[in-house]
Tab-separated table of N, CA and C and ligand atoms in Angstrom:
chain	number	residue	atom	x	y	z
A	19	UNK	N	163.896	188.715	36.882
A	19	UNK	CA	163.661	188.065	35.592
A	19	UNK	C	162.214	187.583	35.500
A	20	UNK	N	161.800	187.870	33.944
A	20	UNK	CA	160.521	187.541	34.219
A	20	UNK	C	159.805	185.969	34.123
A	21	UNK	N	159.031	185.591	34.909
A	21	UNK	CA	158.717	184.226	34.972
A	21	UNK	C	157.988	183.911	33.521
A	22	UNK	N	158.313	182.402	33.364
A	22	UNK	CA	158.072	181.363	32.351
A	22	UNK	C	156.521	181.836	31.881
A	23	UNK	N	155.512	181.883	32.733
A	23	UNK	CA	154.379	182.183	32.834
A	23	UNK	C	153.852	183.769	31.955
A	24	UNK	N	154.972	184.465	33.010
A	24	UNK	CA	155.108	186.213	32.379
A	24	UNK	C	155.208	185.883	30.869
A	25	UNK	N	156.056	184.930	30.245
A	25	UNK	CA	156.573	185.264	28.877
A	25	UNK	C	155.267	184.916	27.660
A	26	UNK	N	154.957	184.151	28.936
A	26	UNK	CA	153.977	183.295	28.119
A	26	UNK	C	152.710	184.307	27.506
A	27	UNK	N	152.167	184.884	28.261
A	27	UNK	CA	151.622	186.404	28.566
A	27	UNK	C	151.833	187.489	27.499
A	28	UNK	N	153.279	187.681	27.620
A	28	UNK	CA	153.650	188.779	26.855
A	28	UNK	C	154.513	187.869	25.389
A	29	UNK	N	153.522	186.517	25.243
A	29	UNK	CA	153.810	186.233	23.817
A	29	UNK	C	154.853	185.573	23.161
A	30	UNK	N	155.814	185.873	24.621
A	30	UNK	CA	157.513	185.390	24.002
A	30	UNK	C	158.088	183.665	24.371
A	31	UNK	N	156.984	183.490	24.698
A	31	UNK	CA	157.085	181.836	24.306
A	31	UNK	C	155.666	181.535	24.694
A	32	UNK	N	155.356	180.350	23.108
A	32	UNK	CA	153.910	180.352	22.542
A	32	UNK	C	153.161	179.426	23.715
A	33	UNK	N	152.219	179.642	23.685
A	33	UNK	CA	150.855	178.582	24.476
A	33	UNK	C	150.122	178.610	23.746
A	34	UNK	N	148.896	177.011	24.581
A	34	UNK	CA	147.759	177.179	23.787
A	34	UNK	C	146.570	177.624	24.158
A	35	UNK	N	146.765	179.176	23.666
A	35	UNK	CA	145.785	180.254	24.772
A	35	UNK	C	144.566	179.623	24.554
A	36	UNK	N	143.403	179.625	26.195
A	36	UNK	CA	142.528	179.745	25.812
A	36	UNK	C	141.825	181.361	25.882
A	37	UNK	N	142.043	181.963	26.931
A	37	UNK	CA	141.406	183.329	27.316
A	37	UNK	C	142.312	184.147	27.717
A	38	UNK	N	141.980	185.085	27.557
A	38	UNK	CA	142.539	186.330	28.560
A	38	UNK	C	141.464	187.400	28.542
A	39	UNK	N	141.332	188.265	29.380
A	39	UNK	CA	141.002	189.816	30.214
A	39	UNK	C	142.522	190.264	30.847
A	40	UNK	N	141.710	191.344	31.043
A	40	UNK	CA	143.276	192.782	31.375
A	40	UNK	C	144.064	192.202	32.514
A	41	UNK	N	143.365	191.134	33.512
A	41	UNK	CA	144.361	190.720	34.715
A	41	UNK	C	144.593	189.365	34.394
A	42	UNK	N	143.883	188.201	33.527
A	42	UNK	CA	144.035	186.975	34.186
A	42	UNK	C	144.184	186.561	32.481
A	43	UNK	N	145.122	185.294	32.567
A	43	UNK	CA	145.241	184.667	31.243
A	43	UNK	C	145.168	183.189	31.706
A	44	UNK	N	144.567	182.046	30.533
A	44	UNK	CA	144.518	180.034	30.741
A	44	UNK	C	144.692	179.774	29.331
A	45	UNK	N	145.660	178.855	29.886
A	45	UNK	CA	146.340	178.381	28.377
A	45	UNK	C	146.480	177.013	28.720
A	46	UNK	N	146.671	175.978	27.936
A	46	UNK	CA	146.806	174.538	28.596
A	46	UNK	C	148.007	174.386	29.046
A	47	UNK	N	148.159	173.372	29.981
A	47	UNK	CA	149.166	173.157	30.186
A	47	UNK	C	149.765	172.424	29.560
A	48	UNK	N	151.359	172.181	29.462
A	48	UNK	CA	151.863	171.575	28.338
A	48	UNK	C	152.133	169.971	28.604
A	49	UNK	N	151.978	169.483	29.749
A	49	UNK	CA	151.880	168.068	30.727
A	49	UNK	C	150.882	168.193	31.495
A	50	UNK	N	149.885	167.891	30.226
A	50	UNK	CA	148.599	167.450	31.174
A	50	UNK	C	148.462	166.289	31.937
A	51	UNK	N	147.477	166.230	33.101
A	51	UNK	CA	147.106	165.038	33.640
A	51	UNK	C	146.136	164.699	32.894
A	52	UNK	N	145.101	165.433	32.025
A	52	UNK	CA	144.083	164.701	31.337
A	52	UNK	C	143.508	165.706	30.137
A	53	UNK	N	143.032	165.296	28.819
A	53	UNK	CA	143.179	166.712	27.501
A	53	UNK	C	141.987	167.664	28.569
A	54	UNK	N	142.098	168.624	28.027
A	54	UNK	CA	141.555	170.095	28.657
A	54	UNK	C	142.018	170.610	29.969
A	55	UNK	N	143.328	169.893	30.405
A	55	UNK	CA	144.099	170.372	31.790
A	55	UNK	C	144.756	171.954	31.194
A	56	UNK	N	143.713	172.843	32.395
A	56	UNK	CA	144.098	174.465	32.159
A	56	UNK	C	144.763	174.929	32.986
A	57	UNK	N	145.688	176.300	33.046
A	57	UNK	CA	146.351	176.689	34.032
A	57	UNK	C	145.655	177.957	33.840
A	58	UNK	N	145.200	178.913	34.761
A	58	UNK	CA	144.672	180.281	35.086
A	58	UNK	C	145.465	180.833	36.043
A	59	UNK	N	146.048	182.054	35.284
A	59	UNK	CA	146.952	182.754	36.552
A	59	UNK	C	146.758	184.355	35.977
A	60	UNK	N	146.917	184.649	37.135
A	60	UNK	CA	146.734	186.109	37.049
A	60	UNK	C	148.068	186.765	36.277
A	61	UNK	N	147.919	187.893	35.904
A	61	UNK	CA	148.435	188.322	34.632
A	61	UNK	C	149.964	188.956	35.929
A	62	UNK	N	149.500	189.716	37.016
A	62	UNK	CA	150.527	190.138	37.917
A	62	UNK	C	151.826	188.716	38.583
A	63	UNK	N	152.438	188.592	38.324
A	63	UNK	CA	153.762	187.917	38.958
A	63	UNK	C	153.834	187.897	40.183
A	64	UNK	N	152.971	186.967	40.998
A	64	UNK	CA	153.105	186.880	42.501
A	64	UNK	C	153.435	185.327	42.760
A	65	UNK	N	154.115	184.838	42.881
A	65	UNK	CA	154.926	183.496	43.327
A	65	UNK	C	153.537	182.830	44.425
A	66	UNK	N	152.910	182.738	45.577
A	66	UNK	CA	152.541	182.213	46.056
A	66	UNK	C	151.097	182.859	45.980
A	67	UNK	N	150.145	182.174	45.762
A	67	UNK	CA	148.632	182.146	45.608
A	67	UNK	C	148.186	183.533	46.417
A	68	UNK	N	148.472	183.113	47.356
A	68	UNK	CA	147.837	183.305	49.430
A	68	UNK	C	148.454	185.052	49.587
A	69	UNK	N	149.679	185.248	49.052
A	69	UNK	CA	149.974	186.532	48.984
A	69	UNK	C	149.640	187.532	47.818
A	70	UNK	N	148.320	186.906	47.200
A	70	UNK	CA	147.930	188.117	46.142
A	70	UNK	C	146.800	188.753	46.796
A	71	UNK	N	146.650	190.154	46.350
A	71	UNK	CA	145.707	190.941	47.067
A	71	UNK	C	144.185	189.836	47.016
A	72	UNK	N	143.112	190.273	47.867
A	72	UNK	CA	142.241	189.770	47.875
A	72	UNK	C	140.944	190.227	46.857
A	73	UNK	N	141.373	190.897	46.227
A	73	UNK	CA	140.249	191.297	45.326
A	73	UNK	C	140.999	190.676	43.682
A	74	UNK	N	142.424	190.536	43.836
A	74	UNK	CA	143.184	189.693	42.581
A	74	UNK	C	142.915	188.397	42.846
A	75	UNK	N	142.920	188.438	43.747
A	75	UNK	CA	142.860	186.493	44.191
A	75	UNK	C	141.548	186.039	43.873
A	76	UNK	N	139.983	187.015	44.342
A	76	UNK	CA	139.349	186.677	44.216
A	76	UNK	C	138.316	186.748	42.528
A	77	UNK	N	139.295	187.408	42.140
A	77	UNK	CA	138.877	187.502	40.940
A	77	UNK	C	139.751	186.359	39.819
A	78	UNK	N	140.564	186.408	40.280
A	78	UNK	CA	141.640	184.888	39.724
A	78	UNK	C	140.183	183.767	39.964
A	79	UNK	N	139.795	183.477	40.456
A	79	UNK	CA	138.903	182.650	40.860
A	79	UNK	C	137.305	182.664	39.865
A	80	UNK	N	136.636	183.755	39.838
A	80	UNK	CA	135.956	184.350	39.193
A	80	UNK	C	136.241	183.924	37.605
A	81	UNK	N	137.568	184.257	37.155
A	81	UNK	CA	138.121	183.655	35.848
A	81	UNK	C	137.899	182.552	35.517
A	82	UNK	N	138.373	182.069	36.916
A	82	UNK	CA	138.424	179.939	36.307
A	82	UNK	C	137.072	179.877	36.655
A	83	UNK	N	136.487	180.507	37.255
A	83	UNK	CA	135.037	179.589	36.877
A	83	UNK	C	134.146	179.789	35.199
A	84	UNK	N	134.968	180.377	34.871
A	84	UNK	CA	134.449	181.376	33.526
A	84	UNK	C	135.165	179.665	32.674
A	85	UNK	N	136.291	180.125	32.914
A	85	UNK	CA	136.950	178.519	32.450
A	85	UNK	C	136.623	177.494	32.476
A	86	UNK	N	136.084	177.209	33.944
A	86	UNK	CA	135.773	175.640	34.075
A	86	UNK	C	134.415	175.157	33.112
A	87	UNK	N	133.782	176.621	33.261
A	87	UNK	CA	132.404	176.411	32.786
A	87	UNK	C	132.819	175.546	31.330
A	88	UNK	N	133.962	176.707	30.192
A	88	UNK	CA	133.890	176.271	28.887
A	88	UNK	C	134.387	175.138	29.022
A	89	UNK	N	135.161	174.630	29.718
A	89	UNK	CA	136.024	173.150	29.948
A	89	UNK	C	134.863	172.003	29.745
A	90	UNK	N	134.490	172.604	30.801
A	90	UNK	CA	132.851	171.277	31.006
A	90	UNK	C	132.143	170.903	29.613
A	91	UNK	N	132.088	171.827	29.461
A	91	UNK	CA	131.006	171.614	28.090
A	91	UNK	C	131.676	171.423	27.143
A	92	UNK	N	133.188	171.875	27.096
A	92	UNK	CA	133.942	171.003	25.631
A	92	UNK	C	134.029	169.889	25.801
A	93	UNK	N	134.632	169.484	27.260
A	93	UNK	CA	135.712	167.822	27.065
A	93	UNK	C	134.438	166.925	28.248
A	94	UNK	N	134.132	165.908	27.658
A	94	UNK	CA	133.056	165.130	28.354
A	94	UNK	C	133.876	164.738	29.921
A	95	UNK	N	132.792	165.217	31.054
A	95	UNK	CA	133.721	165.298	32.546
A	95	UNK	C	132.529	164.977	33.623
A	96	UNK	N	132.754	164.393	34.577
A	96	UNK	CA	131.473	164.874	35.812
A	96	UNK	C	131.626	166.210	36.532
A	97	UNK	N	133.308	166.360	36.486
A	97	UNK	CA	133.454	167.766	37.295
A	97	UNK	C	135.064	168.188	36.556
A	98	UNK	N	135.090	169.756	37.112
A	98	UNK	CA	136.803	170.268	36.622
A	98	UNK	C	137.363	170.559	37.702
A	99	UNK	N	137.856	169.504	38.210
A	99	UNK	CA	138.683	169.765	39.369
A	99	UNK	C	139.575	171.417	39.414
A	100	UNK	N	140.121	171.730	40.511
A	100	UNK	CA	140.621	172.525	40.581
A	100	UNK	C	141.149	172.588	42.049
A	101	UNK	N	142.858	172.598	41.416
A	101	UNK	CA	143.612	172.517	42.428
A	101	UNK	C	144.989	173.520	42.205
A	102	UNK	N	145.641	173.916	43.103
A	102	UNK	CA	146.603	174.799	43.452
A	102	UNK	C	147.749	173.942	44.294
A	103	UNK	N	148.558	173.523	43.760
A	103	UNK	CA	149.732	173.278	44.408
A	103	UNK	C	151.237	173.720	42.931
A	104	UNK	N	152.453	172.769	43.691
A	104	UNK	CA	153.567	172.478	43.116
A	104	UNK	C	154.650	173.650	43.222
A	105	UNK	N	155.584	173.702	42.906
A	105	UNK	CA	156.519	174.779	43.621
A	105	UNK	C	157.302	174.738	42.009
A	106	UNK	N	157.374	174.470	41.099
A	106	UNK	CA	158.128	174.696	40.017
A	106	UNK	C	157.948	175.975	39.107
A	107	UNK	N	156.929	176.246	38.862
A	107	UNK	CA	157.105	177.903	38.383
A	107	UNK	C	156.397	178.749	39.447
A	108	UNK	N	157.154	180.111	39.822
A	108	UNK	CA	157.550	180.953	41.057
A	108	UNK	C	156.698	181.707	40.469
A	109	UNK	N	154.844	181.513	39.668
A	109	UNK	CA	153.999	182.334	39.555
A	109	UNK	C	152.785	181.837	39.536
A	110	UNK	N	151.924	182.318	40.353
A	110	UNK	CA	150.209	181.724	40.946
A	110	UNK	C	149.790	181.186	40.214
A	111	UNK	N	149.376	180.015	40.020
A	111	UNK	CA	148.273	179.594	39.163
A	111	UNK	C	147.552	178.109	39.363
A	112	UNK	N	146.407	178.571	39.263
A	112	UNK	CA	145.102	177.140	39.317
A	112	UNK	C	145.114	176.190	38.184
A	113	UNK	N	144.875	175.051	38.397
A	113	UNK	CA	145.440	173.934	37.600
A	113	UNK	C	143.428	174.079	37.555
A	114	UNK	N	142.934	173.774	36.829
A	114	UNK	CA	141.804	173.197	36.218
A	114	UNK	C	141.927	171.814	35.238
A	115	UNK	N	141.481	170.811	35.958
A	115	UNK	CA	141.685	169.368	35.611
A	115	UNK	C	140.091	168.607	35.047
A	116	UNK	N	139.701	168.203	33.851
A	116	UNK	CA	138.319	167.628	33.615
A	116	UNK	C	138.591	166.339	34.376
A	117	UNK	N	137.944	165.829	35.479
A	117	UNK	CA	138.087	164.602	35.925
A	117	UNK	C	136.699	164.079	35.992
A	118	UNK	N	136.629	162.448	36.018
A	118	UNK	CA	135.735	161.264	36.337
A	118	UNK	C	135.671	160.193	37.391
A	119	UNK	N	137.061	160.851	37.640
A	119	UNK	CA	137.589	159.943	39.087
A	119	UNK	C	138.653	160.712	39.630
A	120	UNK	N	138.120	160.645	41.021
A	120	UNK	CA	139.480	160.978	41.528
A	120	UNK	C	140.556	160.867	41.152
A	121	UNK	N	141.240	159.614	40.969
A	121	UNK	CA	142.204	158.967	40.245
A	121	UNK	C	142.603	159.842	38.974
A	122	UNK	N	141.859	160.522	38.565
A	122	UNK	CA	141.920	161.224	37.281
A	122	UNK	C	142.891	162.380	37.582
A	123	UNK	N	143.120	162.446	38.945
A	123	UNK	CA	144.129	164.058	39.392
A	123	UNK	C	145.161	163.559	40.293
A	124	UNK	N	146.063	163.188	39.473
A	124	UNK	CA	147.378	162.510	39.611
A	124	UNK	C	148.584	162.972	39.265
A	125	UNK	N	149.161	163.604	39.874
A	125	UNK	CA	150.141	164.736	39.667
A	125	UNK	C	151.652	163.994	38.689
A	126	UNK	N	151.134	162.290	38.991
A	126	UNK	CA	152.249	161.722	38.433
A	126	UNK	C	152.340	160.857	37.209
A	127	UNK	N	151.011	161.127	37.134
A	127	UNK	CA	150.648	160.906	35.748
A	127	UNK	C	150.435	162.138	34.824
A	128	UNK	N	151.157	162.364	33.792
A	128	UNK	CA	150.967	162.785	32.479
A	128	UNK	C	150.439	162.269	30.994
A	129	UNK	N	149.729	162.974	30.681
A	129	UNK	CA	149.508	162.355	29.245
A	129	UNK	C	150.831	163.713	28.154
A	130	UNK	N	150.871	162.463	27.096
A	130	UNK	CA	151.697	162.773	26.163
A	130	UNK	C	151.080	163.175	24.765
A	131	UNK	N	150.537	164.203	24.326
A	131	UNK	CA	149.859	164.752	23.174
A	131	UNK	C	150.666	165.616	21.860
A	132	UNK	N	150.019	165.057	21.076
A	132	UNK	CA	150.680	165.892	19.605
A	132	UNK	C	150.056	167.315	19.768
A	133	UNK	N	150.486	168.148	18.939
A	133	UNK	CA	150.651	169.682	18.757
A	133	UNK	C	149.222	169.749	18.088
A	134	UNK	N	148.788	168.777	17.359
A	134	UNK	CA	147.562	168.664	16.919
A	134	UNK	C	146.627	168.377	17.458
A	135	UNK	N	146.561	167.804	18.611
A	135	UNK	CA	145.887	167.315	19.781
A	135	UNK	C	145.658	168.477	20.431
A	136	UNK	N	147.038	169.390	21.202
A	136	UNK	CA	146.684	170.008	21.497
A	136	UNK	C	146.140	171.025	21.040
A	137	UNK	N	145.881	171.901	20.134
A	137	UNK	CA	145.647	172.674	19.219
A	137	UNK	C	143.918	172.317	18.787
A	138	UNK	N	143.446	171.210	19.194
A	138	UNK	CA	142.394	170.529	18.703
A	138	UNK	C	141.306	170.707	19.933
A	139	UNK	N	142.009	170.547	21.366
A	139	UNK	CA	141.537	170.617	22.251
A	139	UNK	C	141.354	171.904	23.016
A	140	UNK	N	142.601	173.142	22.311
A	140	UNK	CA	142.175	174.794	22.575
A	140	UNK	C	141.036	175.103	22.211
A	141	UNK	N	140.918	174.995	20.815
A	141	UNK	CA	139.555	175.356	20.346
A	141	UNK	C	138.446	174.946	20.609
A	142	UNK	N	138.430	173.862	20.800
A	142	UNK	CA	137.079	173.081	21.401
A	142	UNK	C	136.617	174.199	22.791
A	143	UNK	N	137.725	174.627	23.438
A	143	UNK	CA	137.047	175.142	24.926
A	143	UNK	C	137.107	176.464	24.522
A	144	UNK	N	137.664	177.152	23.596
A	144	UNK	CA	137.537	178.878	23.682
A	144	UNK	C	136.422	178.755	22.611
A	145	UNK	N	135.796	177.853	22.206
A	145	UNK	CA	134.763	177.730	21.606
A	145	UNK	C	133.524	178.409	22.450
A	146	UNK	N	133.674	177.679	23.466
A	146	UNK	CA	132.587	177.416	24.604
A	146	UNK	C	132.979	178.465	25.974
A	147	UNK	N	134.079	179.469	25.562
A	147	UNK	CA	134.551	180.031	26.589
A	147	UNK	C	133.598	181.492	26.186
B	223	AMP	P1	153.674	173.443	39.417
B	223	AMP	O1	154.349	174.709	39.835
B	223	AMP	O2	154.273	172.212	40.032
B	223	AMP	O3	152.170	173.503	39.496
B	223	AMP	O4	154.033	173.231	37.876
B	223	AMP	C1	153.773	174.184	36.898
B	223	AMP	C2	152.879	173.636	35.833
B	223	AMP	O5	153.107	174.447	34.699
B	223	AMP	C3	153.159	172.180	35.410
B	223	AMP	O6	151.933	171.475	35.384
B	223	AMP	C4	153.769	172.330	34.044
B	223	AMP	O7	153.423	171.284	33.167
B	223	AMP	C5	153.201	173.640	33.565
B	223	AMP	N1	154.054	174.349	32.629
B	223	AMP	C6	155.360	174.684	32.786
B	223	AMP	N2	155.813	175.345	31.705
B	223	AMP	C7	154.771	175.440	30.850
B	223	AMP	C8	154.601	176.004	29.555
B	223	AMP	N3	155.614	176.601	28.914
B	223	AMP	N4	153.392	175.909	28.953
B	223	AMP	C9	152.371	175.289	29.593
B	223	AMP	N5	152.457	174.738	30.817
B	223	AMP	C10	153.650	174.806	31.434
């Protein structure tokens, strides 16, 4: 079955895309830790990071920096974190976080945003993407 992520991809349940190319798609996430929190995952369905080929992996990487770049320059940040964990959807992907503090990448904190918010904060970065 195809993952949450896959659908997302192939359209059948909406995000708020920022990019895609032929392998890699970032869309926000829908429980951010902070506005412009991105997820970048490669377009192939591989559950754990570490087991994607090394030229997918390293180009997964290549992407988010393409990302982080537009992130930076939309949402006021010192840096875009970027981290890889959590075990809830069974498909690769880099969390890109605008942080000012450490404190700012808090897995247990969420912010809670309107559809307008978010929608406000896509464009701002595929602006700049
Ligand atoms: P984890 O595997 O723990 O990194 O969690 C997956 C991440 O995907 C979480 O940060 C979720 O908020 C996010 N997420 C799950 N479903 C969606 C979705 N439909 N759209 C955007 N983000 C999602």
């Amino acid at each position: 079955m195809a993952t949450v992520f896959t659908k997302i991809v192939n359209g059948e349940i909406p995000s708020y895309k920022i990019a895609e190319d032929e392998n890699y798609f970032a869309f926000l996430d829908i429980n951010p830790l902070q506005k412009g929190h991105v997820l970048v995952i490669p377009k192939q369905e591989t559950d754990y990071i570490f087991d994607l080929e090394p030229d997918v992996l390293a180009g997964l990487h290549k992407f988010a920096q393409r990302v982080a770049k537009a992130i930076k320059k939309a949402i006021p940040c010192k840096k875009v974190a970027v981290v890889v964990l959590g075990l809830e959807v069974p498909h690769a992907h880099v969390h890109l976080i605008p942080m000012n503090a450490e404190s700012d990448v808090r897995f247990d904190k969420k912010l809670q945003l309107t559809k307008e918010e978010f929608e406000e904060i896509a464009e701002k970065i595929r602006k700049e993407f």
